[in-house]
PDB file of C-alpha atoms in Angstrom:
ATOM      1  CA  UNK S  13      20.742  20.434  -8.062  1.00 69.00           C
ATOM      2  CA  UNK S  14      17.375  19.052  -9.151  1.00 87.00           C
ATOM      3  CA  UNK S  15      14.771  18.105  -6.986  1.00 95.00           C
ATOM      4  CA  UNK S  16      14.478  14.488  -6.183  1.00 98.00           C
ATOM      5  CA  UNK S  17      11.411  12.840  -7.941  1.00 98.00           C
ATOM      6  CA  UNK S  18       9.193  10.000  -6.281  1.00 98.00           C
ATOM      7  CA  UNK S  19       6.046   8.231  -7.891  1.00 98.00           C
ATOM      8  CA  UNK S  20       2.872   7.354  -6.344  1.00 98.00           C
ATOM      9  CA  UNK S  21       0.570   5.253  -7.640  1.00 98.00           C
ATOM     10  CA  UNK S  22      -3.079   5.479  -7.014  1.00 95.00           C
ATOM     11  CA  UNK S  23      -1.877   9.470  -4.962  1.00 95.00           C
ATOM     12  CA  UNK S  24      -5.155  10.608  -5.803  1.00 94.00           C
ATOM     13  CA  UNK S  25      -7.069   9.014  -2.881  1.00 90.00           C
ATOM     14  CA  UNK S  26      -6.361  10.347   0.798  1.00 91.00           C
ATOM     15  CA  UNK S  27      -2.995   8.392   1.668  1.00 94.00           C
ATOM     16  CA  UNK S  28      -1.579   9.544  -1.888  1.00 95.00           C
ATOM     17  CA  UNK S  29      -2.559  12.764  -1.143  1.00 96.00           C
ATOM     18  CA  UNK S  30      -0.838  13.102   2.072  1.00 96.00           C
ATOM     19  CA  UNK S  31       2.495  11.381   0.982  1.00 98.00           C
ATOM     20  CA  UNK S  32       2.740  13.958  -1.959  1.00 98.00           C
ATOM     21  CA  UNK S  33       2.111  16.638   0.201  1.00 98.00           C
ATOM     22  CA  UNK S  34       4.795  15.813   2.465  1.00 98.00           C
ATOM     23  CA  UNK S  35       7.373  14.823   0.449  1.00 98.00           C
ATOM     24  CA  UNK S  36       6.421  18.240  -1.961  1.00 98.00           C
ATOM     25  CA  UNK S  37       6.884  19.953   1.731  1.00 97.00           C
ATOM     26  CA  UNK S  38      10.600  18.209   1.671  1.00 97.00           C
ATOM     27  CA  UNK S  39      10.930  19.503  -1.641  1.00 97.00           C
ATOM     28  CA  UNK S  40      10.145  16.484  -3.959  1.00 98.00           C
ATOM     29  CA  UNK S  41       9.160  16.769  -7.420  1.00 98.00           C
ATOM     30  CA  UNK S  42       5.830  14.459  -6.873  1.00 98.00           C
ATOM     31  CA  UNK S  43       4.305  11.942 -10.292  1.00 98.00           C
ATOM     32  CA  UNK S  44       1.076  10.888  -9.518  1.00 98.00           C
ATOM     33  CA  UNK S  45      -1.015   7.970 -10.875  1.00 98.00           C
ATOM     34  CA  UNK S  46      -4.271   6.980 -10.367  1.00 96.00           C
ATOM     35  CA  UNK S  47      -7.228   5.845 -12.546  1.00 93.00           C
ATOM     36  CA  UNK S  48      -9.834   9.238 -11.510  1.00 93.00           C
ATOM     37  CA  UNK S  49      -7.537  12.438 -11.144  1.00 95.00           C
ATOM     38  CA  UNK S  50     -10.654  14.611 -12.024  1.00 93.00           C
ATOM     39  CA  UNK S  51     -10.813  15.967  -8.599  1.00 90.00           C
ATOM     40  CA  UNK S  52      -7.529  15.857  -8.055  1.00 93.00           C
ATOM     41  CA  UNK S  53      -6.123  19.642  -6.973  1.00 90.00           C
ATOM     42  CA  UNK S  54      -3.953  21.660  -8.953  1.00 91.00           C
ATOM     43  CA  UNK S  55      -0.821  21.488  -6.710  1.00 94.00           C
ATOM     44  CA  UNK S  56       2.965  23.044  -6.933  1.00 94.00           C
ATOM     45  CA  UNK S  57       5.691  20.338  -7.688  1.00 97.00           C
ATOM     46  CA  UNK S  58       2.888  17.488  -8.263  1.00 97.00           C
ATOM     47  CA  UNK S  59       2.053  16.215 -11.921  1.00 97.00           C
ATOM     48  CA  UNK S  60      -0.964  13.506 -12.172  1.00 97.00           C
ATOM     49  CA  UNK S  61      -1.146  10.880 -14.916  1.00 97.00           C
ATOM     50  CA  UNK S  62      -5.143   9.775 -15.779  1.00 97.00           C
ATOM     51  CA  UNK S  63      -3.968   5.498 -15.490  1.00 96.00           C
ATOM     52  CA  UNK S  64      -5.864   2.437 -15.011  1.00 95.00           C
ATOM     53  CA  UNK S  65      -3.336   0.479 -12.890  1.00 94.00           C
ATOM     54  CA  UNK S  66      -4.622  -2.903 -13.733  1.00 93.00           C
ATOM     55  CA  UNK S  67      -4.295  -2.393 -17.180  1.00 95.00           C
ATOM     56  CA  UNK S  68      -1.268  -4.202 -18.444  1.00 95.00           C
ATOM     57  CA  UNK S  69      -0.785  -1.379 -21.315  1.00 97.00           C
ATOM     58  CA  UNK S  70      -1.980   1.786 -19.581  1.00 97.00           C
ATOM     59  CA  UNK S  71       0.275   0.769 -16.926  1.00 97.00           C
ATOM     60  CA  UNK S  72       3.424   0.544 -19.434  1.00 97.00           C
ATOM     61  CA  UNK S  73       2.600   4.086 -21.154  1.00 98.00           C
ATOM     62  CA  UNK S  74       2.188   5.764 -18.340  1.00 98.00           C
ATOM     63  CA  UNK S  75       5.540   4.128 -16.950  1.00 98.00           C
ATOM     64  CA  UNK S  76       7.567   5.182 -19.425  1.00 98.00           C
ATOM     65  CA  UNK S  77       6.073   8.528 -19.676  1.00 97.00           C
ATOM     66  CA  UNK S  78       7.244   8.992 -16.421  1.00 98.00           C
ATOM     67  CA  UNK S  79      10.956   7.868 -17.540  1.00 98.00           C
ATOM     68  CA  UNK S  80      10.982   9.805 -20.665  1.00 97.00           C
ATOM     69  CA  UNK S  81      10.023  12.923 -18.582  1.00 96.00           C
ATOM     70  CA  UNK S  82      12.392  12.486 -15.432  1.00 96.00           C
ATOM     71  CA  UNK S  83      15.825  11.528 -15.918  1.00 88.00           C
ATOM     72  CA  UNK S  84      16.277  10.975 -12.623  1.00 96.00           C
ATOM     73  CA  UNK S  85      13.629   8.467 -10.322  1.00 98.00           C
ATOM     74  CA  UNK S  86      14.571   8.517  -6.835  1.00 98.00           C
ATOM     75  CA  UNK S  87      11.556   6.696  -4.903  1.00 98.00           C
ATOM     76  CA  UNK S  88       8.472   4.883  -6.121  1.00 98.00           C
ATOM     77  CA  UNK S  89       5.869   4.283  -4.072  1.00 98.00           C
ATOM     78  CA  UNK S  90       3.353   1.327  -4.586  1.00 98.00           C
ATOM     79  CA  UNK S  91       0.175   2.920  -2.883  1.00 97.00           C
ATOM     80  CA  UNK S  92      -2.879   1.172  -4.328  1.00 95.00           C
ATOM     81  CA  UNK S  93      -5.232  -0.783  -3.618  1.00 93.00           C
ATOM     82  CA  UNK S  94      -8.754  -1.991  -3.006  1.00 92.00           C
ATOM     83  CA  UNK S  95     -10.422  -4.010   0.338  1.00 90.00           C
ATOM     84  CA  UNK S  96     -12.568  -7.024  -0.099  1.00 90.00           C
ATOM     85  CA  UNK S  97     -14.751  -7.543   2.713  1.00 89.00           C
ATOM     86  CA  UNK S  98     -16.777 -10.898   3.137  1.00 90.00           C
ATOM     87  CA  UNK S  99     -16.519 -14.494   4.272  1.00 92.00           C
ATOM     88  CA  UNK S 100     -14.550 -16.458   1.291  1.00 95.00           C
ATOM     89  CA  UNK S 101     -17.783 -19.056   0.999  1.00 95.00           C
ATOM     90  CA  UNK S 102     -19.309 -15.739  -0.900  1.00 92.00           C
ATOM     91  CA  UNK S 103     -16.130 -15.114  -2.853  1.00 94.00           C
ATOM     92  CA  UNK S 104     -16.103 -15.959  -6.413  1.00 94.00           C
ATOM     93  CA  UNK S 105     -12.791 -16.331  -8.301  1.00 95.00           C
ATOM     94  CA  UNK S 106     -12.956 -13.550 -10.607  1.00 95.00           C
ATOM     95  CA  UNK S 107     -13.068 -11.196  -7.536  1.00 95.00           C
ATOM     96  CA  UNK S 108     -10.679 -13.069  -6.157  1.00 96.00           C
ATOM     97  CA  UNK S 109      -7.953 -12.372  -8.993  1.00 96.00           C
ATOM     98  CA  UNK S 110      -9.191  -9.114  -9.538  1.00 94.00           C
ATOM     99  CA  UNK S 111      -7.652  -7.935  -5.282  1.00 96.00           C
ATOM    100  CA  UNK S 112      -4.824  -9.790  -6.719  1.00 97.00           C
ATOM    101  CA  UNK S 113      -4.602  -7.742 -10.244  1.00 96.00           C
ATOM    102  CA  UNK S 114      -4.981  -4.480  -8.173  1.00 95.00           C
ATOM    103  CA  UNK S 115      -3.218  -4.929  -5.058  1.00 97.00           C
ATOM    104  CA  UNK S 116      -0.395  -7.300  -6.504  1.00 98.00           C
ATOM    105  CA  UNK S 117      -0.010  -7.502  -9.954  1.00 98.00           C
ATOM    106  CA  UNK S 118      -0.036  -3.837 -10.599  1.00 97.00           C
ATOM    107  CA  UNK S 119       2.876  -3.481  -8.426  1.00 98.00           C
ATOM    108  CA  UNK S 120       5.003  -6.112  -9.327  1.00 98.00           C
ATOM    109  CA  UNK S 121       4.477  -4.745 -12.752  1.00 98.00           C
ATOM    110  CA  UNK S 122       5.356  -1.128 -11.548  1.00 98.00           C
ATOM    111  CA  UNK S 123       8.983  -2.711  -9.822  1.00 98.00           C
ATOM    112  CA  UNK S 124       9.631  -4.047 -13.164  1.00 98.00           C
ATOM    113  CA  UNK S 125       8.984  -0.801 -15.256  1.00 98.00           C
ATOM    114  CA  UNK S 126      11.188   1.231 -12.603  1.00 98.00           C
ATOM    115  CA  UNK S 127      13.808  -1.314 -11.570  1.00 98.00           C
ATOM    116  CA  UNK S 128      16.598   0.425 -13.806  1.00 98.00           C
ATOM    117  CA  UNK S 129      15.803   3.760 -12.919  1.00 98.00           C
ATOM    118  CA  UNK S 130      15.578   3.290  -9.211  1.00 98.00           C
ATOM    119  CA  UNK S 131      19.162   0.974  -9.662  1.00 98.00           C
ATOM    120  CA  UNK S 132      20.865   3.916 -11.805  1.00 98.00           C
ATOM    121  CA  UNK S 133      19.841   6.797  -8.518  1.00 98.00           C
ATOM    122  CA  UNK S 134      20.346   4.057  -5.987  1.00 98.00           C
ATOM    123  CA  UNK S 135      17.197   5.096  -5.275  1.00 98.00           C
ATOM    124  CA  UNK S 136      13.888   3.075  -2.890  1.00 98.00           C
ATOM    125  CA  UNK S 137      10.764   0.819  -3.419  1.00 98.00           C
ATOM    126  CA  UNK S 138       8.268   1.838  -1.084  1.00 98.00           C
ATOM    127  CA  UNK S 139       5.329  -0.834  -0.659  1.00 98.00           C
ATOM    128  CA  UNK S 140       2.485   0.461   1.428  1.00 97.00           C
ATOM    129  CA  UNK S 141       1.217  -2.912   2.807  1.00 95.00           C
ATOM    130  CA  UNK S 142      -1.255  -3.492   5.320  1.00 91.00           C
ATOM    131  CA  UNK S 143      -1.254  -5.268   8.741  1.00 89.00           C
ATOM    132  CA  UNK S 144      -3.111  -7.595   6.647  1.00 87.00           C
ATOM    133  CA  UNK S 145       0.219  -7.776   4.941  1.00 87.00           C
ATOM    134  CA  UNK S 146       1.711 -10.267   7.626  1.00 86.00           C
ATOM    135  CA  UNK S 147      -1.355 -11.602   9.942  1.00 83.00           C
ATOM    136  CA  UNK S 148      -4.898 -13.150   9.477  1.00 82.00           C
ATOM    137  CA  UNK S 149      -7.798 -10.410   9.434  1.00 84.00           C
ATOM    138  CA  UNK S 150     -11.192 -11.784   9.869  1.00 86.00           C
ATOM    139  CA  UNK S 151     -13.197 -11.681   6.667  1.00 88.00           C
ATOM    140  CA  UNK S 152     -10.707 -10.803   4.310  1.00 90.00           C
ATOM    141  CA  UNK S 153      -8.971 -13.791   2.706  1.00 95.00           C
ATOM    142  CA  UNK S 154      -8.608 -11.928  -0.458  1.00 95.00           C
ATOM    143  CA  UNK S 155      -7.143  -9.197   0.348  1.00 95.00           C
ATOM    144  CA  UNK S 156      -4.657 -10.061   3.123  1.00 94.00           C
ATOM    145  CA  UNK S 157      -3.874 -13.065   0.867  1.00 96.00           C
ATOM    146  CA  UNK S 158      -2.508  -9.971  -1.686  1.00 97.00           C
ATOM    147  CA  UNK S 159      -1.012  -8.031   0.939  1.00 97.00           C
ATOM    148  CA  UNK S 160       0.845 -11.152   1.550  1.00 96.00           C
ATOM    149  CA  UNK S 161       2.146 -11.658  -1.439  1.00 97.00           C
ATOM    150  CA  UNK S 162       2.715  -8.005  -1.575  1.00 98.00           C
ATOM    151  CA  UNK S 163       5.202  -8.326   1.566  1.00 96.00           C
ATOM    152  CA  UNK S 164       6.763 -11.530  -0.336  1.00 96.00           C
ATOM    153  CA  UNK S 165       7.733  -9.757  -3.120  1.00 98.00           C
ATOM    154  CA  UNK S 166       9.425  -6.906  -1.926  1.00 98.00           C
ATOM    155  CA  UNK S 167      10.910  -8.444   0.923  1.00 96.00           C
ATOM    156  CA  UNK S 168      12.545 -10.950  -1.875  1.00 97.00           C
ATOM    157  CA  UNK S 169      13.688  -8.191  -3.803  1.00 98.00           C
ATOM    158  CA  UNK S 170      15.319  -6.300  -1.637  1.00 97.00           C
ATOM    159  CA  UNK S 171      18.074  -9.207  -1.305  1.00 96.00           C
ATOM    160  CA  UNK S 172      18.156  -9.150  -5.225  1.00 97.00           C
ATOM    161  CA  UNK S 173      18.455  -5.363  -5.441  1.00 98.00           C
ATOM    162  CA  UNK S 174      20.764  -4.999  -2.192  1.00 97.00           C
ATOM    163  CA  UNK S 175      23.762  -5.351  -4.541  1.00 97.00           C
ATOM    164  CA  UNK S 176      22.255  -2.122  -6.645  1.00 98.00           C
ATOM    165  CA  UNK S 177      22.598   0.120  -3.793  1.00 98.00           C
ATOM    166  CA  UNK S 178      18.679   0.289  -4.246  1.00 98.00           C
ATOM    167  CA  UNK S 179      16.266   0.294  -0.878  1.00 98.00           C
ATOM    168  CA  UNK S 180      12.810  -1.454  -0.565  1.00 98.00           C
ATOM    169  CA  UNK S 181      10.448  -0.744   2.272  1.00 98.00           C
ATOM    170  CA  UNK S 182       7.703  -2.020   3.496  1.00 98.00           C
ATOM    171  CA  UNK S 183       4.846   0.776   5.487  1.00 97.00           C
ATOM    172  CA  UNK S 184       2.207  -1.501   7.283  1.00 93.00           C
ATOM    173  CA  UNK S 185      -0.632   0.702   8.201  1.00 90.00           C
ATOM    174  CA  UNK S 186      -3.565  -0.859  10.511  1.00 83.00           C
ATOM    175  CA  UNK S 187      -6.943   1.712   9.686  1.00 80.00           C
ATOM    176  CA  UNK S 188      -6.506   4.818   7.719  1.00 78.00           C
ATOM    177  CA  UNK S 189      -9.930   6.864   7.615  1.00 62.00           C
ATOM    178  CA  UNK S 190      -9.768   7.916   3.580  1.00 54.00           C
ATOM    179  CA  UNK S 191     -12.767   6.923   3.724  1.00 48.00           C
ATOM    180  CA  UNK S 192     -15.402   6.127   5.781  1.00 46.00           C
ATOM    181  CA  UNK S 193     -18.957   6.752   4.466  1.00 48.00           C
ATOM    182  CA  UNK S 194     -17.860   6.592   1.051  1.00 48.00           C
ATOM    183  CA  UNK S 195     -16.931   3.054   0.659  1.00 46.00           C
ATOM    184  CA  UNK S 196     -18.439   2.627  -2.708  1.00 54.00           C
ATOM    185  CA  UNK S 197     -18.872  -1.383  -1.886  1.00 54.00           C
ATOM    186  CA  UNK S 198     -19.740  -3.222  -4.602  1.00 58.00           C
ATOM    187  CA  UNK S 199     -21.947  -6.538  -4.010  1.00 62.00           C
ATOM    188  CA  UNK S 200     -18.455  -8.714  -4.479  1.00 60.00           C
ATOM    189  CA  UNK S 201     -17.404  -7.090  -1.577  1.00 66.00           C
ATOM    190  CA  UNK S 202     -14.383  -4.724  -2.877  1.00 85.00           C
ATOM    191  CA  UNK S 203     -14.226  -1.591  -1.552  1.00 67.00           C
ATOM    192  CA  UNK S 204     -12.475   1.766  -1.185  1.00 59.00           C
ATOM    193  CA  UNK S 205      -9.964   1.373   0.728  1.00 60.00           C
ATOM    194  CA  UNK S 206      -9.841   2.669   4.336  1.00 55.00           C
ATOM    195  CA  UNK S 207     -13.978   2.467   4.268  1.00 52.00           C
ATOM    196  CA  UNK S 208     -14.051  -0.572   6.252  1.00 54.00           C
ATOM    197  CA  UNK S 209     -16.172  -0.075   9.358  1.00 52.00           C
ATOM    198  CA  UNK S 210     -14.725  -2.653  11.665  1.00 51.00           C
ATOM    199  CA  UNK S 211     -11.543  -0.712  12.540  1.00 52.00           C
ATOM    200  CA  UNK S 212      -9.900   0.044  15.417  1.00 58.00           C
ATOM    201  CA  UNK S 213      -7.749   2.976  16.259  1.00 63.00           C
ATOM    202  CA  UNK S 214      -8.154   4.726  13.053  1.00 75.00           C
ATOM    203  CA  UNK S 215      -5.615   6.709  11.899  1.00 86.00           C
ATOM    204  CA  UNK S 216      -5.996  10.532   9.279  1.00 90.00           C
ATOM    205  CA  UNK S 217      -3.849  10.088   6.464  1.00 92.00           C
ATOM    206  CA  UNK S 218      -1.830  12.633   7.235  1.00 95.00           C
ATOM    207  CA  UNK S 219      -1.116  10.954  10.838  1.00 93.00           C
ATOM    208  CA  UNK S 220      -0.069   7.978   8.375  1.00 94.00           C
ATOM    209  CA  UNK S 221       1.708   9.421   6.002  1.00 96.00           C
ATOM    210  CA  UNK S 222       4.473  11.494   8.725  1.00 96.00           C
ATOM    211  CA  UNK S 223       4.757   8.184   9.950  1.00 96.00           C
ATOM    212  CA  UNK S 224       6.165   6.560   6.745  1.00 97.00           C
ATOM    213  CA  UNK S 225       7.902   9.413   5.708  1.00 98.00           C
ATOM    214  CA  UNK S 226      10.128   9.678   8.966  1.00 97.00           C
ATOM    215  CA  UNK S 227      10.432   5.609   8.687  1.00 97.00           C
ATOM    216  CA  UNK S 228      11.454   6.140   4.898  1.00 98.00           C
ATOM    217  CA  UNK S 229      14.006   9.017   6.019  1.00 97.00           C
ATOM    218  CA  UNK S 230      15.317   6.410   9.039  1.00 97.00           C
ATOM    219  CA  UNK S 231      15.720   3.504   6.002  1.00 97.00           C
ATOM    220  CA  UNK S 232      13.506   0.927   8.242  1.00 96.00           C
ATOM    221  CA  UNK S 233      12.617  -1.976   6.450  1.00 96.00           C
ATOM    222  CA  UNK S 234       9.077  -2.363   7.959  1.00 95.00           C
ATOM    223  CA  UNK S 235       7.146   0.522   8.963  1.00 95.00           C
ATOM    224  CA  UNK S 236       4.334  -0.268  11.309  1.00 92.00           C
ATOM    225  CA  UNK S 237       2.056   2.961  11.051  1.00 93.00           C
ATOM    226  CA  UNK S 238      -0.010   3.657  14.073  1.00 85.00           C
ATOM    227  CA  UNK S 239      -0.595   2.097  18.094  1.00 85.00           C
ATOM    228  CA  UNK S 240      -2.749  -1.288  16.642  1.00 83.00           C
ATOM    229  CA  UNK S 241       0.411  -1.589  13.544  1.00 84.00           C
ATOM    230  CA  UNK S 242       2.898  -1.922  15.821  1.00 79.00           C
ATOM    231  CA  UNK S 243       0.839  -4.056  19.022  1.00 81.00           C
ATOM    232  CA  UNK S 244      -0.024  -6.399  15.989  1.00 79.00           C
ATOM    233  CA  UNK S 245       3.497  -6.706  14.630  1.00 74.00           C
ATOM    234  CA  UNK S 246       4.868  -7.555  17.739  1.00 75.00           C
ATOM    235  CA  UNK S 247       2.481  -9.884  18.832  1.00 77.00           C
ATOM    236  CA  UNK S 248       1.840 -11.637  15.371  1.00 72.00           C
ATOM    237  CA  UNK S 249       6.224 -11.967  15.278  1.00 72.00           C
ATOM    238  CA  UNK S 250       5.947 -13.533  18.756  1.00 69.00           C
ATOM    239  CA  UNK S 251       2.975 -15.712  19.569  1.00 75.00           C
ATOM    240  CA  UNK S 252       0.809 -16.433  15.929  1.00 69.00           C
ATOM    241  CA  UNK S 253      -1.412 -18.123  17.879  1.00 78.00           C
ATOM    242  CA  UNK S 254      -1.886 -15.656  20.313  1.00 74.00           C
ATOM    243  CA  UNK S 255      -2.409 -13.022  17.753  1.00 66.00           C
ATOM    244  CA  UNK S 256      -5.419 -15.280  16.012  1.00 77.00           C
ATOM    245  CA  UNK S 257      -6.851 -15.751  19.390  1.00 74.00           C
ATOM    246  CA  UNK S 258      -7.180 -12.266  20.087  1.00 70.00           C
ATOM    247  CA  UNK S 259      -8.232 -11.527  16.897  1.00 66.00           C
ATOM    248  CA  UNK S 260     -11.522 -14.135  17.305  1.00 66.00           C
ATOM    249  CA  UNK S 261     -11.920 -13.484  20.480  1.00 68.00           C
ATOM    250  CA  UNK S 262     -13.044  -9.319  19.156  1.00 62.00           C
ATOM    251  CA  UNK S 263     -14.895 -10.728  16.726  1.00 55.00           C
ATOM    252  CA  UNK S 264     -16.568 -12.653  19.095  1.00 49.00           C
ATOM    253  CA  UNK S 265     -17.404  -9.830  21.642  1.00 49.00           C
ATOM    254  CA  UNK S 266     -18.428  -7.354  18.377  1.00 48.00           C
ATOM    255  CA  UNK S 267     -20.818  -9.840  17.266  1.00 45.00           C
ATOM    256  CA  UNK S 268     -22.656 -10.662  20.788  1.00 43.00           C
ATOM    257  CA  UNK S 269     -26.216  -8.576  20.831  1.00 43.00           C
TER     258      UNK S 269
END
């Protein structure tokens, strides 16, 4: 029996990285794409496509390379993604739509290009959201307004594709520390993801990535990854208001001299 075959997009950065690695470590056949694979190890069971994600026709080729290569698509995972950090009176609209393009866009896009293949193995969407994804985070408009419509999407489609036998997931990390020190901000504000310095409890990748591998093997439908995910989940599902008011009241106390 072949090995089962699961695509990452943007699995070059530290996340990626760690998901591959475990699944390989299951024994997954592992596709990775990400615009830079330069530095990218060599790595048994792992093949990297060079792929601009928000690129509309990059993102089709190296799609359907993908399919023409592997019969057989068991899991896709819809890993990446950029932070935008800044108050939204600084936020121009082309940085604006260019979170969205990245975050949003590319993987609806992805969803479409695999949405046979994952029907015909009965296979699973995994979106790798945010805590963003589902509650107000100070300074970030852009982005947890993509993370949002992330969490829309695929929570939509998994009543369409219910019928398909097909699974979607949702991971909902708070701070992963891929990395810190080499944020690479630019001055609109978008960022590496997991650079942010205003984190709490951060979290390795690897620490992340056993988390939403055991949720994907237990078929949860949200996977809040680490102590702050799943405080936040909870208390954002409960009390809203309660949630923003702890949320200002940090920012608050972080701010005071």
């Amino acid at each position: 029996m072949s090995a089962p075959v699961a695509v990452i997009s943007g699995g070059a950065g530290g996340l990626g990285r760690a998901l591959s690695a475990g699944l390989r470590d299951d024994g997954w056949q592992v596709v990775i794409l990400d615009r830079d694979i330069a530095a990218l190890p060599a790595a048994p069971n792992q093949q990297a496509i060079a792929c601009d994600l928000s690129d509309p026709a990059q993102l089709e080729r190296a799609c359907a390379q993908v399919i023409a290569h592997y019969p057989r698509i068991n899991l896709v995972i819809y890993n990446a993604g950029v932070t935008q950090i800044g108050a939204f009176e600084a936020l121009n609209e082309a940085t604006h739509r260019k979170v969205f393009e990245i975050n949003y866009f590319a993987a609806a896009a992805m969803a479409r290009a695999f949405l046979i293949p994952l029907r015909e193995s009965r296979g699973t969407h995994l979106a790798i959201s945010s805590v963003a994804g589902f509650s107000p985070l100070y300074h970030r408009t852009a982005y947890a307004a993509s993370k949002h419509a992330l969490e829309g999407f695929f929570a939509s489609l998994r009543s369409e594709e219910a019928c398909h036998g097909v699974r979607i997931q949702i991971a909902a990390p708070s701070f992963i520390a891929t990395n810190i020190g080499h944020a690479e901000r630019q001055e609109d504000g978008i960022s590496r993801p997991g650079a942010a310095a205003d984190g709490v409890d951060y979290m390795t990748p690897e620490a992340a990535a056993k988390v939403i591998l055991r949720g994907l093997k237990r078929g949860s439908a949200m996977i809040p990854v680490g102590r702050i995910a799943w405080l936040s989940w909870w208390i954002q599902s409960l009390s809203p208001r309660l949630f923003q008011r702890l949320m200002e009241r940090r920012i608050t106390t972080d701010r005071r001299p």
